[in-house]
């Protein structure tokens, strides 16, 4: 039995995520966690909400709520939706937790002690009316290049020119509109990533099994242009982790907080500590996942994320850990994803284009989405959601192939032999051929799941479902029963056992349907079918079963057209 630590990139607190966000980290991480648990490994699966920074402050202000209250509410909303999608986190934490405050301050203190923090004085725009420094993108004004009057302090959207806030003509606060702005001097902490460049490069070079998508992005940031840059890790904001050197004050940094990108990945560790707290466990229970001096040297740590998050996870967060010179667990494998596009364009949170997680669950159960998203995961290139493809995939794979097999077998058995596994007959060459085929496909499926090849795993799983259907089609117990009921009984005995096997192996993809199949088969035996031949004898003759409810319904053309229209833009 292995110990596997799995983290999914943590979603930002501000608003509900769309399906592209879901398939880019949380859902494939869940697939992997479920599979590893099913194989008997010890798994710690961690996610959280990323709660600090200006966007959270502004969203709270817009909602007319204190930012801590807003974040608590949005965390509960995101937690509910995650539960709805059956995301099996061991803990869904919060980056605003006291655990993360302490740990973030601890890392900053250790980095400072080891000489990896530099204090830098810079000039920044201060808004007197808002009583705060303004990040570049919260300053608006007229573009000196094209005259566009809503240019932002970092870039003009109209002519794409990169700007400094001081370039803008008639600058004003994007928060209040106030023009009472002045440039003030402020001090910030920088993480000296350049001093850790050699450590980082050696570490990345040692990861020969990482996907090309991951290493190429990391290498680009290490080497392109002037190479890896030092990075500001503090901000002049109110909402965040107050800057401290460990548990001591940091002179000159009063009233400042750590930048959200510094504290967010540390939350992976802190959330595991939150898990221990929530379950009344000792520090040793979470430290054995994270401290290589306290039991984590045999842990395999896998991270899941969209490609835009790769630089922070291959460079910034490892720099934090390495620079602490403390024995924290570094990631062993990074599984990164491209983007999912939506029906000929992009998902857009601001325009409400595409399907958001709450909307998805309001029209169909989680398994329908899980199956489509995972079987079309944007692994080697971007992929695209279309309603036609979604309808075809659900109707064919889930309803026609899997659902139909379960319904046909159980109903046929009930009518001919009663609601127990029938006795009589023996397996012949046709059954032997099926068993051989299933064994080969199952081995391939397991290999894909181990390797986190999500789409290929889905193809193998579908192949296993199809093989069962083709067997039944060819064996035709509904015909055989008229002339040789014993032989038909043997076929159905095999098929009922196959339903249990399908429940076990399909569970990582479609957990609710798997639970209904298993309940229908009247067993709680979730043991993995290492050996198909013996797995097909787990339900003995005389074992009682029941006919499950319809597992998957078909999506009609009318529904498809209606949904296509409904999600084409502007979320209500
Ligand atoms: Zn411009």
mmCIF file of C-alpha atoms and ligand atoms in Angstrom, residues 143 145-146 148 156 158-159, ligand 1:
data_model
loop_
_atom_site.group_PDB
_atom_site.id
_atom_site.type_symbol
_atom_site.label_atom_id
_atom_site.label_comp_id
_atom_site.label_asym_id
_atom_site.label_seq_id
_atom_site.Cartn_x
_atom_site.Cartn_y
_atom_site.Cartn_z
ATOM 1 C CA UNK A 143 -4.298 56.079 -22.899
ATOM 2 C CA UNK A 145 -1.031 56.195 -27.119
ATOM 3 C CA UNK A 146 -4.556 55.964 -28.561
ATOM 4 C CA UNK A 148 -8.976 55.421 -25.135
ATOM 5 C CA UNK A 156 -4.610 49.710 -22.591
ATOM 6 C CA UNK A 158 -7.922 49.210 -26.832
ATOM 7 C CA UNK A 159 -4.423 49.372 -28.343
HETATM 8 ZN ZN1 LIG B 1 -4.386 52.762 -25.998
#
